[in-house]
XYZ file of C-alpha atoms in Angstrom:
374
model
C 207.097 16.311 122.593
C 210.726 16.641 121.443
C 212.229 16.278 124.918
C 210.149 13.078 125.512
C 211.297 11.655 122.171
C 215.000 12.368 122.993
C 214.545 10.785 126.450
C 213.033 7.670 124.752
C 215.874 7.387 122.300
C 218.501 7.839 124.972
C 216.900 5.174 127.208
C 216.760 2.691 124.302
C 220.457 3.460 123.465
C 221.531 2.824 127.042
C 219.451 -0.391 127.320
C 217.669 0.984 130.446
C 214.165 0.785 128.951
C 212.682 -2.766 129.378
C 211.485 -4.564 126.334
C 207.858 -4.290 127.463
C 208.054 -0.511 128.165
C 206.145 1.644 125.817
C 206.754 5.172 124.392
C 203.963 6.322 126.532
C 205.636 5.140 129.739
C 208.874 7.071 128.882
C 206.928 10.118 127.954
C 205.152 9.969 131.264
C 208.523 9.701 133.050
C 209.877 12.614 131.171
C 206.711 14.628 132.025
C 207.098 13.668 135.600
C 210.710 14.956 135.711
C 209.723 18.184 134.089
C 207.019 18.745 136.603
C 209.317 18.000 139.490
C 211.856 20.540 138.245
C 209.230 23.122 137.749
C 207.754 22.715 141.154
C 211.217 23.068 142.720
C 211.999 26.293 140.908
C 208.803 28.352 141.253
C 208.103 30.531 144.169
C 204.458 29.809 144.708
C 204.995 27.779 147.738
C 206.172 24.600 145.979
C 207.625 22.064 148.475
C 210.477 19.865 147.424
C 209.512 17.259 149.833
C 206.028 17.179 148.627
C 206.971 16.910 145.029
C 209.457 14.154 145.829
C 206.798 12.154 147.577
C 204.469 12.637 144.649
C 207.138 11.555 142.299
C 207.734 8.389 144.392
C 204.148 7.512 144.520
C 203.884 8.022 140.814
C 206.904 5.815 140.126
C 205.654 3.164 142.502
C 202.239 3.028 140.724
C 203.676 2.941 137.259
C 203.278 -0.900 136.926
C 199.553 -0.648 136.365
C 199.793 2.195 133.934
C 202.897 1.193 132.022
C 201.911 -2.401 131.609
C 205.353 -3.535 132.755
C 204.061 -5.748 135.583
C 204.926 -9.496 134.980
C 202.414 -11.737 136.697
C 204.071 -14.919 135.436
C 201.404 -15.692 132.899
C 203.987 -15.886 130.059
C 206.096 -18.481 132.026
C 202.883 -20.452 132.657
C 202.063 -20.355 129.021
C 205.524 -21.666 128.095
C 205.204 -24.471 130.648
C 201.794 -25.438 129.396
C 202.971 -25.513 125.817
C 205.928 -27.606 126.810
C 203.740 -30.129 128.630
C 201.305 -30.238 125.705
C 204.183 -31.038 123.316
C 205.433 -33.849 125.525
C 201.994 -35.404 125.755
C 201.674 -35.187 121.931
C 205.041 -36.864 121.579
C 203.996 -39.679 124.004
C 200.769 -40.154 122.270
C 202.374 -40.379 118.828
C 205.057 -42.733 120.246
C 202.268 -44.956 121.814
C 200.367 -45.067 118.571
C 203.433 -45.858 116.611
C 204.477 -48.613 119.053
C 200.936 -50.068 118.884
C 201.033 -50.062 115.095
C 204.465 -51.834 115.064
C 203.242 -54.453 117.505
C 200.015 -55.128 115.580
C 201.966 -55.260 112.390
C 204.447 -57.706 113.819
C 201.624 -59.874 115.166
C 199.804 -59.881 111.779
C 203.014 -60.944 110.034
C 203.711 -63.579 112.575
C 200.172 -64.996 112.220
C 200.178 -64.981 108.462
C 199.299 -68.413 107.223
C 201.793 -70.679 105.567
C 200.364 -73.435 103.366
C 202.356 -76.589 102.354
C 202.753 -76.948 98.615
C 201.236 -80.052 97.126
C 199.337 -80.901 100.226
C 196.049 -82.734 99.441
C 194.223 -81.122 102.316
C 190.755 -82.014 100.943
C 191.564 -85.672 101.500
C 192.470 -85.361 105.205
C 190.275 -87.425 107.544
C 188.612 -85.974 110.565
C 187.782 -87.975 113.762
C 185.286 -86.716 116.335
C 186.078 -87.674 119.903
C 183.232 -87.108 122.390
C 183.859 -87.479 126.130
C 180.625 -88.495 127.674
C 180.317 -89.725 131.250
C 176.700 -90.476 132.235
C 175.387 -88.351 129.415
C 172.477 -90.555 128.300
C 170.067 -87.536 128.242
C 172.243 -85.397 125.958
C 174.341 -87.725 123.793
C 171.528 -88.786 121.480
C 171.102 -85.243 119.961
C 174.805 -84.622 119.281
C 175.352 -88.156 117.853
C 172.399 -87.748 115.540
C 174.026 -84.430 114.309
C 177.529 -85.803 113.722
C 176.573 -89.053 112.183
C 173.663 -87.922 109.916
C 173.905 -84.149 109.207
C 177.634 -83.426 108.457
C 178.727 -82.688 104.979
C 181.314 -83.878 104.383
C 181.132 -86.542 106.979
C 183.722 -87.493 109.598
C 185.703 -90.656 109.075
C 184.711 -91.918 112.544
C 183.101 -90.894 115.735
C 184.458 -92.147 119.074
C 182.472 -91.790 122.252
C 184.703 -92.119 125.542
C 182.326 -93.025 128.300
C 184.836 -93.380 131.188
C 183.192 -95.246 134.018
C 179.678 -94.332 133.030
C 176.946 -96.269 134.756
C 173.995 -95.195 132.555
C 172.991 -95.916 128.930
C 175.497 -93.701 127.409
C 177.470 -96.521 125.784
C 174.344 -98.251 124.453
C 173.064 -95.009 122.884
C 176.477 -94.444 121.307
C 176.501 -98.016 119.801
C 173.023 -97.454 118.404
C 174.340 -94.602 116.269
C 177.371 -96.600 115.069
C 179.973 -94.773 117.203
C 183.082 -96.492 118.527
C 182.773 -96.751 122.333
C 185.770 -96.747 124.698
C 185.689 -96.891 128.481
C 188.398 -96.386 131.131
C 189.303 -94.040 133.787
C 186.976 -91.163 134.585
C 188.054 -87.616 134.014
C 187.581 -85.697 130.795
C 191.253 -85.566 130.002
C 191.543 -89.360 130.464
C 188.471 -90.017 128.370
C 189.593 -87.853 125.489
C 193.060 -89.442 125.537
C 191.340 -92.827 125.364
C 189.274 -91.722 122.393
C 192.199 -90.195 120.589
C 194.126 -93.452 120.744
C 191.549 -95.371 118.713
C 190.656 -92.543 116.406
C 191.503 -93.089 112.724
C 191.716 -89.528 111.482
C 194.458 -87.185 110.646
C 192.788 -84.515 112.496
C 190.971 -84.744 115.858
C 187.865 -82.746 116.977
C 187.107 -82.878 120.627
C 183.406 -82.237 121.067
C 181.554 -82.081 124.311
C 178.347 -84.207 124.646
C 176.270 -81.051 124.950
C 177.831 -79.084 122.048
C 176.453 -79.113 118.463
C 178.868 -78.277 115.575
C 178.078 -76.734 112.193
C 177.160 -78.949 109.321
C 180.410 -78.169 107.432
C 182.671 -78.556 110.479
C 184.877 -81.217 108.671
C 185.594 -78.827 105.824
C 186.250 -75.964 108.242
C 188.775 -78.010 110.112
C 190.532 -79.118 106.931
C 190.869 -75.550 105.615
C 192.143 -74.150 108.933
C 194.821 -76.921 109.414
C 196.188 -76.250 106.015
C 198.099 -73.466 107.775
C 201.281 -75.125 108.982
C 201.501 -72.604 111.875
C 198.144 -73.543 113.451
C 198.358 -76.185 116.134
C 194.933 -75.824 117.723
C 191.720 -74.159 116.556
C 188.297 -73.657 118.142
C 184.895 -72.052 117.588
C 182.775 -69.388 119.061
C 180.592 -71.085 121.568
C 176.966 -69.850 121.735
C 175.472 -70.867 125.034
C 171.649 -71.528 124.927
C 168.791 -73.555 126.428
C 165.556 -74.358 124.814
C 163.978 -71.082 126.161
C 166.924 -68.634 126.338
C 170.258 -67.647 124.706
C 172.953 -66.469 127.120
C 174.423 -63.602 124.977
C 176.537 -62.076 127.837
C 178.201 -65.484 128.741
C 178.700 -66.273 125.103
C 180.533 -62.991 124.553
C 182.515 -63.541 127.688
C 183.616 -66.953 126.241
C 184.970 -65.113 123.284
C 186.900 -62.411 125.046
C 188.437 -64.768 127.645
C 190.275 -66.607 124.919
C 192.247 -63.369 124.580
C 192.407 -61.895 128.070
C 193.321 -65.175 129.798
C 196.171 -65.547 127.304
C 197.340 -61.984 127.951
C 197.251 -62.368 131.744
C 198.690 -65.884 131.845
C 201.531 -65.522 129.175
C 201.693 -61.995 127.730
C 204.817 -62.481 125.634
C 203.499 -65.830 124.269
C 200.332 -63.906 123.303
C 202.371 -61.855 120.935
C 203.519 -64.967 119.237
C 200.046 -66.397 118.618
C 199.144 -68.002 122.030
C 195.472 -68.035 123.015
C 193.564 -70.180 125.535
C 190.621 -72.259 124.245
C 188.157 -74.197 126.378
C 186.310 -77.402 125.775
C 182.958 -75.975 124.904
C 184.616 -74.304 121.919
C 185.054 -77.574 120.142
C 188.847 -77.720 119.912
C 190.504 -79.474 116.975
C 194.107 -80.240 116.097
C 196.361 -82.624 114.091
C 196.683 -86.118 115.526
C 200.526 -86.087 115.237
C 200.758 -82.710 117.084
C 198.403 -84.029 119.823
C 200.583 -87.199 120.252
C 203.732 -85.134 120.282
C 202.771 -83.462 123.625
C 201.313 -86.653 125.119
C 197.688 -85.505 124.847
C 195.718 -84.139 127.765
C 197.107 -84.251 131.181
C 194.771 -86.780 132.809
C 195.844 -85.835 136.375
C 194.089 -82.322 135.972
C 190.380 -82.541 136.913
C 189.606 -79.253 135.123
C 191.333 -76.737 132.775
C 192.903 -79.642 130.958
C 192.012 -77.840 127.635
C 193.935 -74.680 128.662
C 196.922 -76.784 129.771
C 196.917 -78.439 126.336
C 196.963 -75.100 124.614
C 199.980 -73.992 126.618
C 202.011 -77.198 125.864
C 201.037 -77.314 122.140
C 201.948 -73.656 121.730
C 205.392 -74.123 123.131
C 205.903 -77.402 121.305
C 205.006 -75.884 117.951
C 204.928 -77.747 114.702
C 207.495 -79.545 112.610
C 208.530 -76.297 110.894
C 207.782 -73.615 113.482
C 208.958 -73.334 117.048
C 205.753 -71.715 118.320
C 202.356 -72.995 117.287
C 199.415 -70.602 116.661
C 196.028 -71.169 118.406
C 193.064 -69.837 116.416
C 189.617 -68.971 117.396
C 187.528 -69.087 114.236
C 184.583 -66.929 113.411
C 182.183 -69.909 113.248
C 179.821 -70.814 115.891
C 178.963 -74.129 117.812
C 175.970 -74.262 120.206
C 176.459 -75.358 123.731
C 173.953 -76.270 126.307
C 173.448 -73.655 129.051
C 172.129 -76.201 131.572
C 174.833 -75.305 134.141
C 174.553 -71.619 133.649
C 170.828 -71.928 133.989
C 171.393 -73.390 137.396
C 174.049 -70.985 138.548
C 172.864 -67.778 136.830
C 174.881 -65.449 134.593
C 176.742 -63.452 137.280
C 177.638 -66.504 139.462
C 178.661 -68.641 136.433
C 181.021 -65.788 135.328
C 182.592 -65.536 138.781
C 183.004 -69.373 138.935
C 184.718 -69.399 135.528
C 187.056 -66.483 136.563
C 187.802 -68.148 139.965
C 188.702 -71.474 138.407
C 190.825 -69.944 135.643
C 192.755 -67.817 138.179
C 193.286 -70.786 140.486
C 194.743 -72.771 137.602
C 196.891 -69.876 136.421
C 198.397 -69.207 139.815
C 199.236 -72.921 140.362
C 196.602 -74.161 142.722
C 197.243 -77.911 143.280
C 195.217 -80.683 141.619
C 193.407 -81.576 144.755
C 192.339 -78.129 145.429
C 191.189 -77.731 141.859
C 189.108 -80.776 142.106
C 187.525 -79.585 145.353
C 186.934 -76.158 143.738
C 185.307 -77.790 140.768
C 183.005 -80.140 142.856
C 182.058 -77.136 144.936
C 181.179 -74.855 141.887
C 179.452 -77.425 139.724
C 176.713 -79.768 140.979
C 175.568 -82.622 138.749
C 172.993 -81.026 136.435
C 172.473 -83.979 133.981
């Protein structure tokens, strides 16, 4: 009606009407006022008090009819939208940071090849620590002396203080035999001292390399940033392949480095282990003094740490590479321990070394975990 329209216009002009109020609400209010005035003026028994009460009840109940009631849903929606936007920003920032880190790591690991380097003529020596390994040494010696193409320049077997026929078997295959103090680190140091090659491959007596291992080593060490390389170790016995343990060997190269030295990891640090057939330049090996012979176990991880920080002649930090090539390793110890127990043993030994357990305790732990399974 015209009075209702005038009332609506007047309310809007005075700013009294709330933004959410509708024309219907104002019209209802005007109609209520008209009814009140009518009831007050007629003589048919209208009661002012009754009309006022009705008006109050009407006004009190307007919220559900006018739609002006604010239950906070709009504020909740704003808060939810703000929280969603914050999460989106965080996610985008995290993805951008990840991309930048991976990009920086890729640039840092990009190979650098020396110009004019006759890498194909580099000599590779194979050093095999073998203490009382008469049962296993024959197979690996047959492989490295007869099946490699190209062949290694020499094979050195470090027998330590062996008391069985390991030395005699090694000589039968034309290998150079050295003896001395026991301990895998001491044995490999003794073998490296008499090796003639430019590059050294440290091969366990129960590990078999691929036929082209010499060429693989030459190609990888063309990169002047690389100080140590290693292979994926596939653990097997004559009747079974330990796929889970083999996969664990791959990922522990990464996660052990991250846990041990996270910032060094960003600059190419990894941790390799002896059954991964580690190789390096003879001059880089000599520059750090070789293996630490006082460590009964984890001497390979210790060498990775020292060679990474020592770097090369041109780079202050050396890169440690795990190649996508496979060597096969005997699962004789895992067969005795079982998959789960062997994994727990490896993790326990690695954590003990990382957190600085003394040499004597490491020795005790090693002897307790590993029985002689030869």
